[in-house]
Short mmCIF file of N, CA and C in Angstrom, two decimals:
data_model
loop_
_atom_site.label_atom_id
_atom_site.label_comp_id
_atom_site.label_asym_id
_atom_site.label_seq_id
_atom_site.Cartn_x
_atom_site.Cartn_y
_atom_site.Cartn_z
N VAL M 1 0.28 12.49 -13.38
CA VAL M 1 1.67 13.13 -12.49
C VAL M 1 1.20 12.01 -10.74
N GLY M 2 3.40 11.77 -10.52
CA GLY M 2 2.71 10.80 -9.28
C GLY M 2 2.38 9.32 -9.61
N ILE M 3 3.54 9.40 -10.26
CA ILE M 3 2.56 7.23 -10.46
C ILE M 3 4.25 7.53 -10.21
N GLN M 4 4.22 5.42 -9.73
CA GLN M 4 5.58 4.89 -9.50
C GLN M 4 5.80 4.34 -10.91
N PRO M 5 6.86 4.46 -11.19
CA PRO M 5 7.19 3.06 -12.37
C PRO M 5 7.24 1.98 -12.48
N ASP M 6 6.65 0.92 -13.09
CA ASP M 6 5.86 0.32 -12.89
C ASP M 6 5.75 -0.98 -14.22
N TRP M 7 6.25 -2.04 -14.35
CA TRP M 7 6.32 -2.83 -15.19
C TRP M 7 4.86 -3.45 -16.12
N ARG M 8 4.17 -3.44 -14.74
CA ARG M 8 2.71 -4.05 -15.13
C ARG M 8 2.00 -2.77 -15.42
N LEU M 9 2.19 -1.71 -15.41
CA LEU M 9 1.18 -1.02 -16.64
C LEU M 9 1.55 -0.46 -18.05
N PHE M 10 2.94 -0.98 -18.74
CA PHE M 10 3.11 -1.26 -19.61
C PHE M 10 2.01 -1.66 -20.92
N ASP M 11 1.28 -2.31 -20.61
CA ASP M 11 -0.42 -2.37 -21.67
C ASP M 11 -0.90 -1.14 -21.89
N ARG M 12 -0.81 0.01 -20.73
CA ARG M 12 -2.07 0.97 -20.22
C ARG M 12 -0.96 2.09 -20.44
N ALA M 13 0.43 2.14 -21.03
CA ALA M 13 1.07 3.47 -20.35
C ALA M 13 1.77 3.49 -20.31
N ASP M 14 2.72 4.52 -20.66
CA ASP M 14 4.06 4.70 -20.26
C ASP M 14 5.08 5.13 -19.49
N SER M 15 6.07 5.76 -18.96
CA SER M 15 6.31 5.81 -18.01
C SER M 15 7.23 7.78 -18.10
N THR M 16 7.58 8.47 -17.89
CA THR M 16 8.91 9.74 -17.43
C THR M 16 9.74 9.21 -17.16
N THR M 17 11.09 9.64 -17.30
CA THR M 17 12.22 9.93 -16.46
C THR M 17 11.33 9.81 -15.17
N PRO M 18 12.25 9.39 -13.74
CA PRO M 18 11.68 10.15 -12.32
C PRO M 18 11.71 11.41 -12.42
N TYR M 19 10.99 11.98 -10.97
CA TYR M 19 11.08 13.03 -11.09
C TYR M 19 11.28 13.20 -9.36
N LEU M 20 10.82 12.08 -8.54
CA LEU M 20 10.65 12.75 -7.27
C LEU M 20 11.63 11.14 -6.78
N LEU M 21 12.34 11.16 -5.79
CA LEU M 21 13.03 9.72 -4.99
C LEU M 21 12.10 10.09 -3.28
N HIS M 22 11.59 8.97 -3.31
CA HIS M 22 11.42 8.90 -1.33
C HIS M 22 11.57 8.01 -1.09
N GLY M 23 11.50 7.09 0.29
CA GLY M 23 11.35 5.62 0.63
C GLY M 23 12.34 6.36 2.23
N ASP M 24 12.36 4.75 3.07
CA ASP M 24 12.43 4.75 4.48
C ASP M 24 14.69 5.35 4.87
N ARG M 25 14.06 6.00 5.67
CA ARG M 25 15.65 6.55 6.42
C ARG M 25 15.61 6.69 7.55
N LEU M 26 16.80 6.89 8.77
CA LEU M 26 17.12 6.97 9.97
C LEU M 26 17.00 8.17 10.04
N MET M 27 16.23 9.14 11.22
CA MET M 27 17.05 10.71 11.20
C MET M 27 17.45 10.23 12.72
N VAL M 28 18.84 10.73 13.22
CA VAL M 28 19.49 10.98 14.45
C VAL M 28 19.72 11.89 14.71
N PRO M 29 19.71 12.68 15.83
CA PRO M 29 20.06 13.40 15.96
C PRO M 29 21.84 14.19 15.86
N THR M 30 21.34 14.95 15.28
CA THR M 30 23.06 15.89 14.75
C THR M 30 24.39 14.88 15.13
N ARG M 31 24.50 15.42 16.47
CA ARG M 31 25.27 14.39 17.39
C ARG M 31 26.05 13.25 17.66
N SER M 32 24.65 12.28 17.25
CA SER M 32 24.60 10.80 16.87
C SER M 32 26.12 10.60 16.15
N THR M 33 26.37 9.07 16.57
CA THR M 33 27.35 8.57 16.08
C THR M 33 26.54 7.47 15.22
N ILE M 34 25.12 7.18 15.59
CA ILE M 34 25.07 6.26 14.61
C ILE M 34 24.91 6.40 12.67
N GLU M 35 24.83 5.32 12.74
CA GLU M 35 24.92 5.41 10.41
C GLU M 35 24.07 4.38 9.72
N GLY M 36 23.73 3.29 10.23
CA GLY M 36 22.92 2.57 10.23
C GLY M 36 22.79 1.21 11.78
N PHE M 37 21.56 0.44 10.89
CA PHE M 37 21.62 -0.47 11.55
C PHE M 37 22.13 -1.29 12.65
N ASN M 38 23.43 -1.18 11.66
CA ASN M 38 24.48 -2.22 12.85
C ASN M 38 24.56 -1.35 13.94
N ASP M 39 24.10 -0.17 13.97
CA ASP M 39 24.86 0.81 15.77
C ASP M 39 23.92 0.87 16.33
N LEU M 40 22.68 0.00 15.90
CA LEU M 40 21.49 0.20 16.46
C LEU M 40 21.06 -1.58 17.51
N ARG M 41 22.12 -1.74 17.59
CA ARG M 41 21.73 -3.51 18.41
C ARG M 41 21.53 -2.58 20.01
N GLY M 42 20.03 -3.21 20.45
CA GLY M 42 20.29 -3.01 21.95
C GLY M 42 19.61 -1.67 22.21
N GLN M 43 19.62 -0.45 20.88
CA GLN M 43 18.72 0.98 20.92
C GLN M 43 17.45 0.84 20.61
N TRP M 44 16.70 2.18 20.47
CA TRP M 44 15.42 2.46 19.87
C TRP M 44 14.69 3.07 19.32
N VAL M 45 13.89 2.47 18.45
CA VAL M 45 13.83 2.61 17.13
C VAL M 45 12.36 3.06 16.77
N ALA M 46 11.93 4.39 16.79
CA ALA M 46 10.42 5.03 17.10
C ALA M 46 10.43 4.73 15.54
N THR M 47 9.56 4.31 15.41
CA THR M 47 8.47 4.32 13.96
C THR M 47 7.01 5.32 13.71
N MET M 48 6.66 6.00 12.87
CA MET M 48 5.18 7.14 12.78
C MET M 48 3.77 5.46 13.48
N MET M 49 3.07 6.62 13.63
CA MET M 49 1.71 6.38 14.06
C MET M 49 1.09 6.45 12.75
N GLY M 50 0.24 5.30 12.15
CA GLY M 50 -0.42 5.41 11.02
C GLY M 50 0.26 4.52 10.16
N ASP M 51 2.16 4.18 10.20
CA ASP M 51 2.56 3.44 9.29
C ASP M 51 2.81 1.89 9.76
N ASP M 52 1.84 1.01 9.51
CA ASP M 52 1.23 0.28 9.70
C ASP M 52 2.07 -0.79 9.41
N THR M 53 2.99 -1.07 8.35
CA THR M 53 4.15 -1.90 8.66
C THR M 53 5.41 -1.83 8.53
N ALA M 54 5.85 0.01 9.25
CA ALA M 54 6.83 0.25 10.00
C ALA M 54 8.08 -0.48 10.94
N ARG M 55 7.18 -0.98 11.84
CA ARG M 55 7.30 -2.13 12.42
C ARG M 55 8.40 -3.38 12.45
N GLN M 56 7.35 -3.77 11.36
CA GLN M 56 7.72 -5.07 10.33
C GLN M 56 8.67 -4.77 9.80
N ARG M 57 8.92 -3.65 8.93
CA ARG M 57 9.90 -3.46 8.25
C ARG M 57 11.34 -2.63 8.84
N VAL M 58 11.07 -2.61 10.19
CA VAL M 58 12.74 -2.17 10.98
C VAL M 58 12.81 -3.62 11.63
N GLN M 59 11.82 -4.50 12.55
CA GLN M 59 12.43 -5.85 12.80
C GLN M 59 12.59 -6.82 11.66
N GLY M 60 12.55 -6.21 10.59
CA GLY M 60 13.16 -7.19 9.26
C GLY M 60 14.74 -6.41 9.12
N TRP M 61 14.78 -5.86 8.90
CA TRP M 61 16.84 -4.72 8.87
C TRP M 61 16.88 -5.69 9.92
N ALA M 62 16.85 -4.82 10.89
CA ALA M 62 17.52 -5.93 12.30
C ALA M 62 17.61 -7.85 12.17
N ASP M 63 17.00 -8.45 11.88
CA ASP M 63 16.90 -9.69 11.82
C ASP M 63 17.91 -9.82 11.30
N SER M 64 18.01 -8.71 9.12
CA SER M 64 18.97 -9.73 8.65
C SER M 64 20.58 -9.07 9.11
N ILE M 65 20.48 -9.02 10.18
CA ILE M 65 21.89 -8.28 10.48
C ILE M 65 21.62 -9.26 12.03
N ASN M 66 21.40 -9.99 12.18
CA ASN M 66 20.94 -10.29 13.91
C ASN M 66 20.98 -9.39 14.64
N ALA M 67 19.89 -8.38 14.75
CA ALA M 67 19.91 -7.25 15.68
C ALA M 67 19.38 -7.07 16.49
N THR M 68 18.96 -6.93 18.05
CA THR M 68 17.51 -7.25 18.88
C THR M 68 17.68 -5.77 18.56
N VAL M 69 16.55 -4.82 18.22
CA VAL M 69 15.95 -3.38 18.20
C VAL M 69 15.01 -2.77 19.26
N ASN M 70 15.26 -2.52 20.14
CA ASN M 70 13.82 -2.08 20.77
C ASN M 70 12.92 -0.86 19.69
N LEU M 71 11.59 -1.60 20.17
CA LEU M 71 10.29 -0.33 19.17
C LEU M 71 9.50 0.54 19.72
N TYR M 72 9.62 1.81 19.57
CA TYR M 72 8.87 2.75 20.38
C TYR M 72 8.10 3.81 19.12
N GLU M 73 6.59 3.62 19.49
CA GLU M 73 5.82 4.59 18.40
C GLU M 73 5.30 5.73 18.91
N THR M 74 5.92 7.27 17.80
CA THR M 74 5.54 8.43 17.52
C THR M 74 4.18 8.59 16.99
N THR M 75 3.88 10.07 17.42
CA THR M 75 2.87 10.54 16.08
C THR M 75 4.68 11.35 14.74
N GLU M 76 3.44 11.81 13.36
CA GLU M 76 4.14 12.21 12.85
C GLU M 76 4.64 14.06 13.62
N ARG M 77 3.72 14.65 14.34
CA ARG M 77 3.81 15.87 14.85
C ARG M 77 5.10 15.61 16.21
N ASP M 78 5.38 14.28 16.38
CA ASP M 78 6.09 14.60 17.74
C ASP M 78 7.31 14.42 16.68
N ALA M 79 8.02 13.56 16.03
CA ALA M 79 8.86 12.84 16.27
C ALA M 79 10.02 13.45 16.43
N ALA M 80 10.09 14.81 16.44
CA ALA M 80 11.64 15.24 16.42
C ALA M 80 12.11 15.61 18.22
N LEU M 81 11.50 15.42 18.26
CA LEU M 81 10.70 15.91 20.69
C LEU M 81 11.09 14.39 21.05
N THR M 82 10.81 13.08 20.38
CA THR M 82 10.75 11.96 20.87
C THR M 82 12.61 11.50 20.63
N LEU M 83 13.50 12.23 19.75
CA LEU M 83 14.54 11.98 20.05
C LEU M 83 15.09 13.57 21.01
N LEU M 84 14.97 14.37 20.30
CA LEU M 84 15.81 15.52 21.49
C LEU M 84 14.92 16.25 22.73
N GLN M 85 13.83 16.04 23.01
CA GLN M 85 13.07 16.26 24.17
C GLN M 85 13.36 15.12 25.35
N GLU M 86 11.96 14.59 24.29
CA GLU M 86 11.64 13.25 25.72
C GLU M 86 12.93 11.51 25.71
N ALA M 87 13.40 11.74 25.15
CA ALA M 87 14.96 11.30 24.18
C ALA M 87 14.12 9.50 24.41
N ASN M 88 12.84 9.16 24.45
CA ASN M 88 12.35 7.72 23.62
C ASN M 88 12.85 6.63 23.25
N ALA M 89 13.47 7.53 22.23
CA ALA M 89 14.67 6.72 20.80
C ALA M 89 16.04 7.51 20.51
N ASP M 90 16.20 6.64 20.12
CA ASP M 90 17.77 7.07 19.63
C ASP M 90 17.44 7.53 18.17
N VAL M 91 16.84 6.64 17.40
CA VAL M 91 16.29 6.85 15.68
C VAL M 91 15.10 6.98 15.15
N VAL M 92 15.08 8.06 13.97
CA VAL M 92 13.02 7.93 14.08
C VAL M 92 12.98 7.22 12.64
N TYR M 93 12.82 5.86 11.94
CA TYR M 93 12.78 4.48 10.89
C TYR M 93 11.06 5.45 10.60
N ALA M 94 11.30 6.25 9.04
CA ALA M 94 10.40 6.73 8.54
C ALA M 94 10.57 6.89 7.17
N ASN M 95 9.72 7.33 6.43
CA ASN M 95 9.56 8.08 4.68
C ASN M 95 10.21 9.14 5.55
N ASN M 96 11.22 9.74 3.98
CA ASN M 96 12.19 10.87 4.22
C ASN M 96 11.39 11.70 3.98
N LEU M 97 9.85 11.73 2.61
CA LEU M 97 9.18 13.39 2.80
C LEU M 97 8.23 13.70 4.89
N ALA M 98 7.80 12.46 5.11
CA ALA M 98 7.74 12.61 6.43
C ALA M 98 8.92 13.11 7.58
N LEU M 99 10.37 12.86 7.17
CA LEU M 99 11.65 13.57 8.19
C LEU M 99 11.46 14.85 7.73
N ILE M 100 10.93 15.23 6.55
CA ILE M 100 11.59 16.85 6.42
C ILE M 100 11.21 17.89 7.17
N PRO M 101 9.35 17.84 7.35
CA PRO M 101 9.53 18.44 8.13
C PRO M 101 10.14 19.40 9.43
N HIS M 102 10.65 17.94 9.95
CA HIS M 102 11.69 17.70 11.79
C HIS M 102 12.95 18.16 11.33
N LEU M 103 13.35 18.37 10.14
CA LEU M 103 14.74 18.56 9.97
C LEU M 103 15.09 20.14 9.62
N GLU M 104 13.75 20.73 8.74
CA GLU M 104 13.84 22.60 8.75
C GLU M 104 13.68 22.98 9.79
N ALA M 105 13.01 22.05 10.84
CA ALA M 105 12.39 22.21 12.19
C ALA M 105 13.83 22.95 13.36
N TYR M 106 14.32 22.30 12.90
CA TYR M 106 15.66 21.02 13.62
C TYR M 106 17.11 21.22 12.30
N PRO M 107 17.56 21.89 12.18
CA PRO M 107 18.38 22.20 10.89
C PRO M 107 19.06 21.99 12.02
N ASN M 108 20.12 22.21 12.55
CA ASN M 108 21.54 22.09 13.78
C ASN M 108 21.25 21.09 14.31
N ASP M 109 20.06 20.03 14.43
CA ASP M 109 20.05 19.29 16.02
C ASP M 109 19.49 17.59 14.99
N LEU M 110 19.33 17.95 14.12
CA LEU M 110 18.91 16.42 13.37
C LEU M 110 19.56 16.06 11.84
N ARG M 111 19.52 15.32 11.75
CA ARG M 111 19.99 14.71 10.23
C ARG M 111 19.44 13.27 9.66
N LEU M 112 19.51 13.45 8.37
CA LEU M 112 19.12 12.06 8.16
C LEU M 112 21.06 11.62 8.14
N THR M 113 20.78 9.84 8.48
CA THR M 113 21.90 8.76 7.94
C THR M 113 22.20 8.97 6.24
N ASP M 114 22.66 8.37 5.97
CA ASP M 114 23.17 8.19 4.68
C ASP M 114 22.20 7.13 3.52
N ARG M 115 22.24 5.71 4.53
CA ARG M 115 21.71 4.77 3.59
C ARG M 115 20.35 5.36 3.77
N TRP M 116 19.61 4.97 2.46
CA TRP M 116 18.48 4.46 2.07
C TRP M 116 17.44 3.18 2.11
N TYR M 117 16.76 2.69 3.26
CA TYR M 117 15.91 1.84 2.90
C TYR M 117 14.87 0.81 2.72
N SER M 118 14.13 2.16 1.90
CA SER M 118 13.54 1.61 0.59
C SER M 118 13.71 3.02 -0.18
N ARG M 119 13.42 2.40 -2.04
CA ARG M 119 13.36 3.68 -2.92
C ARG M 119 12.32 3.78 -3.72
N GLU M 120 11.54 4.88 -3.86
CA GLU M 120 10.99 4.98 -4.97
C GLU M 120 10.16 5.92 -5.19
N TYR M 121 10.14 6.03 -7.10
CA TYR M 121 10.11 7.29 -7.89
C TYR M 121 8.81 7.25 -8.55
N PHE M 122 8.57 8.40 -8.49
CA PHE M 122 7.99 9.00 -9.12
C PHE M 122 7.97 9.60 -10.50
N GLY M 123 7.24 9.06 -11.36
CA GLY M 123 7.15 9.84 -12.55
C GLY M 123 5.75 10.13 -13.20
N ILE M 124 5.41 10.45 -14.70
CA ILE M 124 4.75 10.56 -15.28
C ILE M 124 4.01 9.25 -16.08
N ALA M 125 2.60 9.25 -15.37
CA ALA M 125 2.00 8.61 -16.79
C ALA M 125 2.26 9.32 -18.13
N VAL M 126 2.00 8.33 -19.03
CA VAL M 126 1.99 9.15 -20.28
C VAL M 126 1.24 8.44 -21.80
N PRO M 127 0.62 8.59 -22.48
CA PRO M 127 0.16 7.99 -23.23
C PRO M 127 1.56 6.69 -24.20
N ARG M 128 0.62 5.26 -24.03
CA ARG M 128 1.42 4.57 -24.32
C ARG M 128 1.12 4.29 -26.23
N ASN M 129 3.27 4.11 -26.33
CA ASN M 129 3.43 4.32 -27.42
C ASN M 129 3.13 5.66 -28.23
N ASP M 130 3.13 6.63 -27.52
CA ASP M 130 3.22 8.26 -28.34
C ASP M 130 4.41 9.21 -27.94
N ILE M 131 5.69 8.50 -28.47
CA ILE M 131 6.97 8.47 -27.92
C ILE M 131 7.24 9.93 -27.87
N ASP M 132 6.78 10.39 -29.50
CA ASP M 132 7.06 11.66 -29.38
C ASP M 132 6.30 12.60 -28.36
N PHE M 133 5.46 12.93 -27.27
CA PHE M 133 5.13 13.05 -26.38
C PHE M 133 6.06 12.71 -25.15
N ARG M 134 6.22 11.84 -24.51
CA ARG M 134 6.94 11.46 -23.71
C ARG M 134 8.08 11.56 -24.34
N LEU M 135 9.03 11.68 -24.40
CA LEU M 135 10.30 12.36 -25.34
C LEU M 135 10.06 14.19 -24.72
N LEU M 136 9.39 14.62 -25.18
CA LEU M 136 8.90 15.77 -24.99
C LEU M 136 8.45 16.59 -23.40
N VAL M 137 7.95 15.46 -22.72
CA VAL M 137 7.88 15.68 -21.14
C VAL M 137 9.35 15.09 -20.32
N ASP M 138 10.27 14.53 -21.47
CA ASP M 138 11.40 13.73 -20.25
C ASP M 138 12.12 14.84 -20.81
N TYR M 139 11.97 15.75 -21.78
CA TYR M 139 13.34 16.70 -22.35
C TYR M 139 13.34 17.58 -21.92
N THR M 140 11.49 18.38 -20.99
CA THR M 140 10.97 19.56 -20.40
C THR M 140 11.50 18.71 -19.33
N LEU M 141 11.65 18.00 -18.32
CA LEU M 141 12.24 17.14 -17.20
C LEU M 141 13.56 17.66 -16.97
N GLN M 142 14.24 17.59 -18.28
CA GLN M 142 15.21 18.05 -17.95
C GLN M 142 16.13 19.34 -17.65
N GLU M 143 15.05 19.74 -18.64
CA GLU M 143 15.68 21.26 -19.26
C GLU M 143 15.22 22.07 -16.92
N LEU M 144 13.66 21.68 -16.78
CA LEU M 144 13.59 22.05 -15.40
C LEU M 144 14.82 21.70 -14.22
N ILE M 145 15.94 20.67 -14.49
CA ILE M 145 17.01 19.82 -13.44
C ILE M 145 18.09 21.24 -13.55
N VAL M 146 18.33 21.28 -15.59
CA VAL M 146 19.39 22.04 -15.58
C VAL M 146 19.53 23.28 -14.99
N ASP M 147 17.97 23.61 -15.56
CA ASP M 147 18.50 25.56 -14.89
C ASP M 147 17.14 25.92 -13.53
N GLY M 148 17.16 24.34 -12.43
CA GLY M 148 16.85 24.56 -11.48
C GLY M 148 16.02 24.84 -10.75
N THR M 149 14.37 24.83 -11.61
CA THR M 149 13.55 25.11 -11.50
C THR M 149 13.24 23.70 -10.37
N LEU M 150 13.13 22.67 -11.31
CA LEU M 150 12.97 22.22 -10.40
C LEU M 150 13.26 21.49 -9.26
N GLU M 151 14.53 21.33 -8.55
CA GLU M 151 15.25 22.22 -7.07
C GLU M 151 14.14 23.07 -6.49
N ARG M 152 14.10 24.14 -7.28
CA ARG M 152 13.21 24.79 -6.56
C ARG M 152 12.17 24.95 -6.28
N LEU M 153 11.41 24.24 -6.75
CA LEU M 153 9.00 23.65 -6.79
C LEU M 153 9.63 22.50 -6.25
N SER M 154 10.04 21.63 -5.87
CA SER M 154 10.92 20.52 -5.36
C SER M 154 11.06 20.82 -3.74
N ARG M 155 11.50 21.86 -3.40
CA ARG M 155 12.17 22.52 -2.40
C ARG M 155 10.98 22.37 -0.76
N PRO M 156 9.31 22.52 -1.09
CA PRO M 156 9.27 22.52 0.47
C PRO M 156 8.88 20.92 0.59
N LEU M 157 9.16 20.03 -0.04
CA LEU M 157 8.16 18.63 -0.40
C LEU M 157 9.61 17.56 -0.18
N ILE M 158 10.63 18.05 -0.34
CA ILE M 158 12.15 17.19 -0.32
C ILE M 158 13.09 17.39 -0.22
N LEU M 159 14.09 17.82 0.08
CA LEU M 159 15.54 17.55 0.46
C LEU M 159 16.64 17.73 -1.34
N SER M 160 16.53 18.18 -1.46
CA SER M 160 17.77 18.48 -2.47
C SER M 160 18.45 17.16 -2.73
N ASP M 161 18.95 16.55 -2.19
CA ASP M 161 19.67 15.64 -1.78
C ASP M 161 18.90 13.81 -2.61
N ASP M 162 17.77 14.17 -2.51
CA ASP M 162 16.46 13.27 -2.37
C ASP M 162 16.11 13.71 -4.14
N LEU M 163 16.61 14.50 -4.80
CA LEU M 163 16.11 14.23 -6.44
C LEU M 163 16.83 13.18 -6.98
N PRO M 164 16.02 12.42 -7.74
CA PRO M 164 17.30 11.82 -8.44
C PRO M 164 18.11 12.03 -9.17
N THR M 165 19.57 11.40 -9.84
CA THR M 165 19.99 11.66 -10.53
C THR M 165 19.35 11.55 -12.06
N PHE M 166 19.76 12.73 -13.43
CA PHE M 166 19.23 12.14 -13.80
C PHE M 166 20.73 11.99 -15.13
N ASP M 167 19.89 11.98 -16.13
CA ASP M 167 21.30 11.81 -17.37
C ASP M 167 20.69 12.77 -18.13
N ILE M 168 21.76 14.37 -18.12
CA ILE M 168 20.82 14.79 -18.74
C ILE M 168 22.09 15.17 -20.81
N TRP M 169 21.02 14.55 -21.36
CA TRP M 169 21.00 14.37 -22.95
C TRP M 169 21.40 15.50 -23.83
N PRO M 170 22.37 16.20 -23.89
CA PRO M 170 22.65 16.43 -24.93
C PRO M 170 21.86 17.33 -25.73
N GLY M 171 21.88 18.72 -26.05
CA GLY M 171 20.72 18.88 -27.84
C GLY M 171 19.87 20.10 -27.08
N ALA M 172 19.61 20.91 -28.30
CA ALA M 172 18.42 22.07 -28.59
C ALA M 172 17.48 21.49 -27.64
N SER M 173 17.32 23.31 -26.94
CA SER M 173 16.29 22.58 -25.84
C SER M 173 14.58 23.41 -26.49
N GLU M 174 15.08 22.14 -27.44
CA GLU M 174 13.17 22.96 -28.83
C GLU M 174 13.39 21.22 -28.68
N TYR M 175 12.23 20.88 -28.79
CA TYR M 175 11.59 19.37 -29.09
C TYR M 175 9.98 19.96 -30.63
N ALA M 176 10.05 19.30 -31.08
CA ALA M 176 8.68 19.49 -31.93
C ALA M 176 8.06 20.71 -32.38
N GLY M 177 8.75 21.77 -32.40
CA GLY M 177 8.48 23.01 -32.64
C GLY M 177 7.51 23.77 -30.95
N VAL M 178 8.15 22.56 -29.65
CA VAL M 178 7.87 23.96 -28.88
C VAL M 178 9.22 23.95 -28.26
N THR M 179 9.71 25.21 -27.20
CA THR M 179 10.58 25.78 -26.69
C THR M 179 10.02 25.29 -25.10
N LEU M 180 11.62 24.22 -24.74
CA LEU M 180 10.51 23.87 -23.54
C LEU M 180 12.10 24.33 -22.66
N SER M 181 12.46 25.18 -22.72
CA SER M 181 13.39 26.25 -21.53
C SER M 181 12.89 27.13 -21.67
N ALA M 182 12.70 28.02 -20.05
CA ALA M 182 12.72 29.91 -19.87
C ALA M 182 13.42 30.80 -20.51
N SER M 183 14.82 29.93 -20.52
CA SER M 183 15.50 31.06 -21.50
C SER M 183 15.51 31.55 -23.11
#
């Protein structure tokens, strides 16, 4: 559980449908008009200590649009305060999983912009060429999505908007003699 689907693993394991999406986002005060790097020319971008490549990723995005941004480093614990009280930055650039506690602590004061600056999916590694087992896991994930269980279980970790979108395959809630749904 928790592997990133990767073609380099194809000779050792198969991967299920992804069940979690995470990646880099911008967190801004709710009242901010900033929606992306185009709005950050000359502004302050905070990154979190411990994310060793965040500054380079920010600079890469700024360079891609010929923009100059100022960089500030904050702790993960103080990211919301950096925006709301200290006003040391205009945005915080970080993985959405690190930003969720701040959004929950200040739901009326902070928001994420719509743009994703990176996207990484997590899936489950299953035995290679065991199609029956992989389908059993995929169908079970679909049942968890359809009845809302995956969203409920994931709520402490991610925002509901950050769940990957799934194609729901119509069919019975039973596969290989196993009942997949709770109902």
